[in-house]
PDB file of C-alpha atoms in Angstrom:
ATOM      1  CA  UNK A   1       0.000   0.000   0.000  1.00 48.00           C
ATOM      2  CA  UNK A   2       1.185   3.464  -0.855  1.00 50.00           C
ATOM      3  CA  UNK A   3       1.638   6.165   1.681  1.00 56.00           C
ATOM      4  CA  UNK A   4      -0.990   8.171  -0.270  1.00 54.00           C
ATOM      5  CA  UNK A   5      -3.675   5.612   0.313  1.00 54.00           C
ATOM      6  CA  UNK A   6      -5.927   6.655   3.225  1.00 59.00           C
ATOM      7  CA  UNK A   7      -6.135   4.180   6.067  1.00 61.00           C
ATOM      8  CA  UNK A   8      -8.834   1.557   5.680  1.00 59.00           C
ATOM      9  CA  UNK A   9      -9.027   1.980   1.881  1.00 55.00           C
ATOM     10  CA  UNK A  10      -7.661  -0.398  -0.588  1.00 54.00           C
ATOM     11  CA  UNK A  11      -8.577  -2.335  -3.626  1.00 55.00           C
ATOM     12  CA  UNK A  12      -9.661  -0.142  -6.431  1.00 56.00           C
ATOM     13  CA  UNK A  13      -9.288   2.873  -4.197  1.00 52.00           C
ATOM     14  CA  UNK A  14      -5.646   2.191  -3.603  1.00 55.00           C
ATOM     15  CA  UNK A  15      -3.395   4.948  -4.780  1.00 54.00           C
ATOM     16  CA  UNK A  16      -0.082   3.988  -6.159  1.00 58.00           C
ATOM     17  CA  UNK A  17       2.870   6.128  -6.854  1.00 55.00           C
ATOM     18  CA  UNK A  18       4.226   9.118  -5.025  1.00 59.00           C
ATOM     19  CA  UNK A  19       2.396  11.994  -6.830  1.00 57.00           C
ATOM     20  CA  UNK A  20      -0.957  13.660  -6.120  1.00 52.00           C
ATOM     21  CA  UNK A  21      -3.496  13.409  -8.886  1.00 55.00           C
ATOM     22  CA  UNK A  22      -4.015  16.562 -10.999  1.00 56.00           C
ATOM     23  CA  UNK A  23      -7.431  18.231 -10.773  1.00 55.00           C
ATOM     24  CA  UNK A  24      -8.760  20.132 -13.803  1.00 56.00           C
ATOM     25  CA  UNK A  25     -10.594  23.405 -13.292  1.00 55.00           C
ATOM     26  CA  UNK A  26     -14.235  23.313 -14.178  1.00 55.00           C
ATOM     27  CA  UNK A  27     -14.869  24.716 -17.636  1.00 57.00           C
ATOM     28  CA  UNK A  28     -17.882  26.817 -16.527  1.00 61.00           C
ATOM     29  CA  UNK A  29     -15.614  29.192 -14.548  1.00 66.00           C
ATOM     30  CA  UNK A  30     -13.898  30.273 -17.757  1.00 70.00           C
ATOM     31  CA  UNK A  31     -17.267  31.033 -19.299  1.00 70.00           C
ATOM     32  CA  UNK A  32     -18.225  33.208 -16.349  1.00 73.00           C
ATOM     33  CA  UNK A  33     -14.985  35.209 -16.669  1.00 68.00           C
ATOM     34  CA  UNK A  34     -15.521  35.746 -20.393  1.00 74.00           C
ATOM     35  CA  UNK A  35     -19.132  36.762 -19.872  1.00 74.00           C
ATOM     36  CA  UNK A  36     -18.103  39.281 -17.210  1.00 75.00           C
ATOM     37  CA  UNK A  37     -15.513  40.839 -19.504  1.00 82.00           C
ATOM     38  CA  UNK A  38     -18.044  41.090 -22.344  1.00 76.00           C
ATOM     39  CA  UNK A  39     -20.609  42.728 -20.033  1.00 79.00           C
ATOM     40  CA  UNK A  40     -18.083  45.327 -18.840  1.00 74.00           C
ATOM     41  CA  UNK A  41     -17.173  46.144 -22.453  1.00 74.00           C
ATOM     42  CA  UNK A  42     -20.831  46.471 -23.455  1.00 74.00           C
ATOM     43  CA  UNK A  43     -21.614  48.798 -20.553  1.00 78.00           C
ATOM     44  CA  UNK A  44     -18.564  50.918 -21.308  1.00 74.00           C
ATOM     45  CA  UNK A  45     -19.579  51.232 -24.961  1.00 73.00           C
ATOM     46  CA  UNK A  46     -23.132  52.167 -24.004  1.00 72.00           C
ATOM     47  CA  UNK A  47     -21.913  54.819 -21.581  1.00 73.00           C
ATOM     48  CA  UNK A  48     -19.589  56.282 -24.204  1.00 74.00           C
ATOM     49  CA  UNK A  49     -22.406  56.414 -26.754  1.00 68.00           C
ATOM     50  CA  UNK A  50     -24.701  58.153 -24.276  1.00 69.00           C
ATOM     51  CA  UNK A  51     -22.084  60.816 -23.596  1.00 71.00           C
ATOM     52  CA  UNK A  52     -21.654  61.406 -27.336  1.00 69.00           C
ATOM     53  CA  UNK A  53     -25.406  61.881 -27.796  1.00 62.00           C
ATOM     54  CA  UNK A  54     -25.572  64.321 -24.889  1.00 67.00           C
ATOM     55  CA  UNK A  55     -22.716  66.342 -26.381  1.00 68.00           C
ATOM     56  CA  UNK A  56     -24.391  66.432 -29.798  1.00 64.00           C
ATOM     57  CA  UNK A  57     -27.764  67.613 -28.524  1.00 58.00           C
ATOM     58  CA  UNK A  58     -26.224  70.063 -26.084  1.00 62.00           C
ATOM     59  CA  UNK A  59     -24.111  71.560 -28.846  1.00 57.00           C
ATOM     60  CA  UNK A  60     -27.127  71.860 -31.142  1.00 51.00           C
ATOM     61  CA  UNK A  61     -29.193  73.597 -28.445  1.00 49.00           C
ATOM     62  CA  UNK A  62     -26.376  76.017 -27.727  1.00 50.00           C
ATOM     63  CA  UNK A  63     -25.997  76.799 -31.417  1.00 48.00           C
ATOM     64  CA  UNK A  64     -29.734  77.404 -31.807  1.00 52.00           C
ATOM     65  CA  UNK A  65     -29.819  79.630 -28.742  1.00 47.00           C
ATOM     66  CA  UNK A  66     -26.837  81.595 -30.026  1.00 51.00           C
ATOM     67  CA  UNK A  67     -28.430  81.947 -33.454  1.00 52.00           C
ATOM     68  CA  UNK A  68     -31.731  83.108 -31.927  1.00 51.00           C
ATOM     69  CA  UNK A  69     -29.901  85.616 -29.775  1.00 49.00           C
ATOM     70  CA  UNK A  70     -28.064  87.001 -32.790  1.00 52.00           C
ATOM     71  CA  UNK A  71     -31.297  87.288 -34.760  1.00 51.00           C
ATOM     72  CA  UNK A  72     -33.057  88.983 -31.863  1.00 47.00           C
ATOM     73  CA  UNK A  73     -30.140  91.349 -31.458  1.00 50.00           C
ATOM     74  CA  UNK A  74     -30.171  92.181 -35.143  1.00 52.00           C
ATOM     75  CA  UNK A  75     -33.923  92.771 -35.096  1.00 49.00           C
ATOM     76  CA  UNK A  76     -33.639  95.054 -32.103  1.00 51.00           C
ATOM     77  CA  UNK A  77     -30.923  97.042 -33.847  1.00 47.00           C
ATOM     78  CA  UNK A  78     -33.092  97.312 -36.955  1.00 52.00           C
ATOM     79  CA  UNK A  79     -36.074  98.545 -34.914  1.00 47.00           C
ATOM     80  CA  UNK A  80     -33.851 101.063 -33.140  1.00 47.00           C
ATOM     81  CA  UNK A  81     -32.552 102.313 -36.481  1.00 49.00           C
ATOM     82  CA  UNK A  82     -36.097 102.682 -37.842  1.00 53.00           C
ATOM     83  CA  UNK A  83     -37.198 104.560 -34.723  1.00 47.00           C
ATOM     84  CA  UNK A  84     -34.233 106.917 -35.013  1.00 45.00           C
ATOM     85  CA  UNK A  85     -34.938 107.487 -38.694  1.00 48.00           C
ATOM     86  CA  UNK A  86     -38.571 108.319 -38.005  1.00 52.00           C
ATOM     87  CA  UNK A  87     -37.600 110.621 -35.162  1.00 44.00           C
ATOM     88  CA  UNK A  88     -35.095 112.380 -37.411  1.00 42.00           C
ATOM     89  CA  UNK A  89     -37.652 112.807 -40.194  1.00 46.00           C
ATOM     90  CA  UNK A  90     -40.312 114.112 -37.816  1.00 45.00           C
ATOM     91  CA  UNK A  91     -40.485 117.872 -37.661  1.00 42.00           C
ATOM     92  CA  UNK A  92     -38.666 118.542 -40.938  1.00 44.00           C
ATOM     93  CA  UNK A  93     -39.643 121.721 -42.775  1.00 42.00           C
ATOM     94  CA  UNK A  94     -41.280 119.587 -45.474  1.00 43.00           C
ATOM     95  CA  UNK A  95     -43.988 118.511 -42.988  1.00 44.00           C
ATOM     96  CA  UNK A  96     -45.534 121.971 -43.047  1.00 44.00           C
ATOM     97  CA  UNK A  97     -46.233 121.548 -46.770  1.00 48.00           C
ATOM     98  CA  UNK A  98     -48.580 118.650 -46.018  1.00 80.00           C
ATOM     99  CA  UNK A  99     -51.160 121.082 -44.613  1.00 92.00           C
ATOM    100  CA  UNK A 100     -52.513 123.993 -46.644  1.00 94.00           C
ATOM    101  CA  UNK A 101     -51.950 127.581 -45.589  1.00 94.00           C
ATOM    102  CA  UNK A 102     -55.044 129.461 -44.354  1.00 95.00           C
ATOM    103  CA  UNK A 103     -54.931 131.891 -47.284  1.00 96.00           C
ATOM    104  CA  UNK A 104     -55.461 128.969 -49.694  1.00 96.00           C
ATOM    105  CA  UNK A 105     -58.666 127.867 -47.958  1.00 97.00           C
ATOM    106  CA  UNK A 106     -61.967 129.449 -48.955  1.00 98.00           C
ATOM    107  CA  UNK A 107     -64.458 129.346 -46.074  1.00 98.00           C
ATOM    108  CA  UNK A 108     -68.232 129.771 -46.365  1.00 98.00           C
ATOM    109  CA  UNK A 109     -69.579 131.020 -43.017  1.00 98.00           C
ATOM    110  CA  UNK A 110     -73.166 129.880 -42.402  1.00 98.00           C
ATOM    111  CA  UNK A 111     -75.314 130.683 -39.358  1.00 98.00           C
ATOM    112  CA  UNK A 112     -77.517 127.802 -38.101  1.00 98.00           C
ATOM    113  CA  UNK A 113     -78.745 129.716 -34.996  1.00 97.00           C
ATOM    114  CA  UNK A 114     -81.497 132.288 -34.459  1.00 96.00           C
ATOM    115  CA  UNK A 115     -78.920 134.904 -33.473  1.00 96.00           C
ATOM    116  CA  UNK A 116     -78.368 137.432 -36.208  1.00 95.00           C
ATOM    117  CA  UNK A 117     -74.981 138.859 -37.183  1.00 96.00           C
ATOM    118  CA  UNK A 118     -72.884 135.812 -36.140  1.00 96.00           C
ATOM    119  CA  UNK A 119     -71.966 134.834 -39.688  1.00 97.00           C
ATOM    120  CA  UNK A 120     -70.734 138.344 -40.556  1.00 97.00           C
ATOM    121  CA  UNK A 121     -68.642 138.874 -37.402  1.00 97.00           C
ATOM    122  CA  UNK A 122     -67.129 135.388 -37.646  1.00 97.00           C
ATOM    123  CA  UNK A 123     -66.269 135.873 -41.317  1.00 98.00           C
ATOM    124  CA  UNK A 124     -64.510 139.154 -40.533  1.00 97.00           C
ATOM    125  CA  UNK A 125     -62.412 137.460 -37.833  1.00 97.00           C
ATOM    126  CA  UNK A 126     -61.456 134.588 -40.130  1.00 97.00           C
ATOM    127  CA  UNK A 127     -60.373 137.095 -42.754  1.00 97.00           C
ATOM    128  CA  UNK A 128     -58.097 138.778 -40.201  1.00 97.00           C
ATOM    129  CA  UNK A 129     -56.510 135.397 -39.498  1.00 96.00           C
ATOM    130  CA  UNK A 130     -55.627 134.905 -43.152  1.00 96.00           C
ATOM    131  CA  UNK A 131     -58.505 132.777 -44.448  1.00 97.00           C
ATOM    132  CA  UNK A 132     -60.318 133.502 -47.695  1.00 97.00           C
ATOM    133  CA  UNK A 133     -64.006 134.134 -47.074  1.00 98.00           C
ATOM    134  CA  UNK A 134     -66.616 132.984 -49.570  1.00 97.00           C
ATOM    135  CA  UNK A 135     -70.360 132.961 -48.923  1.00 97.00           C
ATOM    136  CA  UNK A 136     -71.713 134.549 -45.718  1.00 98.00           C
ATOM    137  CA  UNK A 137     -75.336 133.531 -45.088  1.00 97.00           C
ATOM    138  CA  UNK A 138     -77.803 131.496 -43.068  1.00 97.00           C
ATOM    139  CA  UNK A 139     -77.331 127.746 -42.984  1.00 97.00           C
ATOM    140  CA  UNK A 140     -79.467 125.547 -45.278  1.00 96.00           C
ATOM    141  CA  UNK A 141     -82.551 123.823 -43.881  1.00 96.00           C
ATOM    142  CA  UNK A 142     -80.757 120.560 -43.147  1.00 95.00           C
ATOM    143  CA  UNK A 143     -78.614 122.407 -40.554  1.00 97.00           C
ATOM    144  CA  UNK A 144     -80.746 125.384 -39.536  1.00 96.00           C
ATOM    145  CA  UNK A 145     -81.528 125.051 -35.807  1.00 96.00           C
ATOM    146  CA  UNK A 146     -80.091 121.504 -35.724  1.00 96.00           C
ATOM    147  CA  UNK A 147     -76.473 122.114 -34.706  1.00 97.00           C
ATOM    148  CA  UNK A 148     -76.190 121.949 -30.918  1.00 95.00           C
ATOM    149  CA  UNK A 149     -72.406 122.152 -30.603  1.00 95.00           C
ATOM    150  CA  UNK A 150     -70.242 125.158 -31.422  1.00 97.00           C
ATOM    151  CA  UNK A 151     -70.401 124.277 -35.077  1.00 97.00           C
ATOM    152  CA  UNK A 152     -69.710 121.968 -37.993  1.00 97.00           C
ATOM    153  CA  UNK A 153     -66.867 122.122 -40.508  1.00 98.00           C
ATOM    154  CA  UNK A 154     -68.030 120.589 -43.780  1.00 97.00           C
ATOM    155  CA  UNK A 155     -66.116 119.800 -46.957  1.00 97.00           C
ATOM    156  CA  UNK A 156     -65.246 117.279 -49.632  1.00 95.00           C
ATOM    157  CA  UNK A 157     -63.694 113.928 -48.698  1.00 94.00           C
ATOM    158  CA  UNK A 158     -60.217 112.913 -49.776  1.00 93.00           C
ATOM    159  CA  UNK A 159     -56.742 113.795 -48.567  1.00 93.00           C
ATOM    160  CA  UNK A 160     -56.884 117.436 -49.630  1.00 94.00           C
ATOM    161  CA  UNK A 161     -60.374 117.945 -48.227  1.00 94.00           C
ATOM    162  CA  UNK A 162     -59.409 116.425 -44.871  1.00 95.00           C
ATOM    163  CA  UNK A 163     -56.333 118.661 -44.682  1.00 95.00           C
ATOM    164  CA  UNK A 164     -58.399 121.807 -45.284  1.00 96.00           C
ATOM    165  CA  UNK A 165     -60.951 120.815 -42.639  1.00 96.00           C
ATOM    166  CA  UNK A 166     -58.178 120.108 -40.118  1.00 96.00           C
ATOM    167  CA  UNK A 167     -56.750 123.585 -40.558  1.00 97.00           C
ATOM    168  CA  UNK A 168     -60.175 125.210 -40.255  1.00 97.00           C
ATOM    169  CA  UNK A 169     -61.018 123.135 -37.158  1.00 96.00           C
ATOM    170  CA  UNK A 170     -58.160 124.797 -35.250  1.00 96.00           C
ATOM    171  CA  UNK A 171     -60.222 127.999 -35.271  1.00 97.00           C
ATOM    172  CA  UNK A 172     -63.319 126.531 -33.662  1.00 95.00           C
ATOM    173  CA  UNK A 173     -63.387 124.572 -30.396  1.00 92.00           C
ATOM    174  CA  UNK A 174     -65.470 121.358 -30.180  1.00 92.00           C
ATOM    175  CA  UNK A 175     -66.672 121.422 -33.783  1.00 94.00           C
ATOM    176  CA  UNK A 176     -67.897 118.367 -35.693  1.00 96.00           C
ATOM    177  CA  UNK A 177     -66.221 117.379 -38.962  1.00 96.00           C
ATOM    178  CA  UNK A 178     -68.425 116.114 -41.788  1.00 96.00           C
ATOM    179  CA  UNK A 179     -68.113 115.437 -45.499  1.00 96.00           C
ATOM    180  CA  UNK A 180     -70.371 115.907 -48.525  1.00 95.00           C
ATOM    181  CA  UNK A 181     -70.116 115.321 -52.263  1.00 92.00           C
ATOM    182  CA  UNK A 182     -69.197 118.854 -53.331  1.00 92.00           C
ATOM    183  CA  UNK A 183     -66.931 119.324 -56.315  1.00 89.00           C
ATOM    184  CA  UNK A 184     -65.175 122.528 -55.277  1.00 90.00           C
ATOM    185  CA  UNK A 185     -62.311 123.161 -52.872  1.00 94.00           C
ATOM    186  CA  UNK A 186     -64.260 125.464 -50.555  1.00 97.00           C
ATOM    187  CA  UNK A 187     -65.295 124.428 -47.030  1.00 98.00           C
ATOM    188  CA  UNK A 188     -68.204 125.439 -44.799  1.00 98.00           C
ATOM    189  CA  UNK A 189     -68.103 126.651 -41.223  1.00 98.00           C
ATOM    190  CA  UNK A 190     -71.623 126.227 -39.867  1.00 98.00           C
ATOM    191  CA  UNK A 191     -72.204 128.069 -36.565  1.00 98.00           C
ATOM    192  CA  UNK A 192     -74.117 126.093 -33.922  1.00 97.00           C
ATOM    193  CA  UNK A 193     -76.079 126.902 -30.751  1.00 97.00           C
ATOM    194  CA  UNK A 194     -73.083 126.558 -28.382  1.00 97.00           C
ATOM    195  CA  UNK A 195     -70.989 129.017 -30.402  1.00 97.00           C
ATOM    196  CA  UNK A 196     -69.834 132.210 -28.718  1.00 95.00           C
ATOM    197  CA  UNK A 197     -66.722 133.151 -30.658  1.00 95.00           C
ATOM    198  CA  UNK A 198     -63.781 131.617 -32.448  1.00 97.00           C
ATOM    199  CA  UNK A 199     -60.937 130.087 -30.492  1.00 96.00           C
ATOM    200  CA  UNK A 200     -58.374 132.564 -29.254  1.00 95.00           C
ATOM    201  CA  UNK A 201     -55.890 133.364 -31.962  1.00 94.00           C
ATOM    202  CA  UNK A 202     -52.897 132.120 -29.931  1.00 95.00           C
ATOM    203  CA  UNK A 203     -54.691 128.851 -29.137  1.00 95.00           C
ATOM    204  CA  UNK A 204     -55.554 128.405 -32.820  1.00 95.00           C
ATOM    205  CA  UNK A 205     -51.926 128.988 -33.816  1.00 93.00           C
ATOM    206  CA  UNK A 206     -50.721 126.459 -31.243  1.00 94.00           C
ATOM    207  CA  UNK A 207     -53.263 123.920 -32.491  1.00 93.00           C
ATOM    208  CA  UNK A 208     -52.094 124.468 -36.073  1.00 91.00           C
ATOM    209  CA  UNK A 209     -48.468 123.984 -35.044  1.00 91.00           C
ATOM    210  CA  UNK A 210     -49.498 120.794 -33.267  1.00 90.00           C
ATOM    211  CA  UNK A 211     -51.047 119.478 -36.488  1.00 88.00           C
ATOM    212  CA  UNK A 212     -47.819 120.233 -38.340  1.00 81.00           C
ATOM    213  CA  UNK A 213     -45.677 118.486 -35.717  1.00 77.00           C
ATOM    214  CA  UNK A 214     -47.852 115.356 -35.845  1.00 64.00           C
ATOM    215  CA  UNK A 215     -48.014 115.117 -39.615  1.00 55.00           C
ATOM    216  CA  UNK A 216     -48.574 111.497 -40.741  1.00 52.00           C
ATOM    217  CA  UNK A 217     -45.442 109.318 -40.703  1.00 46.00           C
ATOM    218  CA  UNK A 218     -44.653 106.394 -42.982  1.00 39.00           C
ATOM    219  CA  UNK A 219     -47.011 103.434 -42.587  1.00 41.00           C
ATOM    220  CA  UNK A 220     -45.926 100.105 -41.127  1.00 42.00           C
ATOM    221  CA  UNK A 221     -46.159  98.021 -38.023  1.00 46.00           C
ATOM    222  CA  UNK A 222     -44.003  98.711 -35.073  1.00 46.00           C
ATOM    223  CA  UNK A 223     -41.361  96.236 -33.557  1.00 53.00           C
ATOM    224  CA  UNK A 224     -43.813  93.556 -30.811  1.00 48.00           C
ATOM    225  CA  UNK A 225     -43.062  90.294 -32.514  1.00 47.00           C
TER     226      UNK A 225
END
């Protein structure tokens, strides 16, 4: 019996020789190691891909934000330039030419009240202020006794007609503005029940200057959007 044979064992269990038997490692351990390595590699690759996607989208968002900021900045500069241009154009001597001078406006003075002499005295005052005076008479039936305010300024529609009525309106406080289908360039000042006298000359001049200062500017929408 060999020294390697445990006591009490023999026969087919007897161990001969003087070397220990070699034991092979189980093959499934190698598979576990390989699977672990593959899992680590897969997770690393997934993490790297996620970081790349985050960088791409973050870069795109930053670029869009920068582009939007540049556009907004450019738009603001454009609006500022337009505002400055309009402010510079406002008040130029050419604005005064958009409104007619009083001596180019022929005014018919018509009395719609039961007080006599108002048409004549008003016409004389308008003449002193530089207006051309046309007809001086009582108002026609459609206005006679029917104008409760200080008066009505009446003329043809259109840009020129509106401009003439605006200038005449500076001479009469709280007057209505109306239009008819007349062919001529004259305008009517119809005296109403609340009329006492024309506006003070200084007030009328200030009102006329105000119309000149606020002459219509170029059309277009302002900068909101």
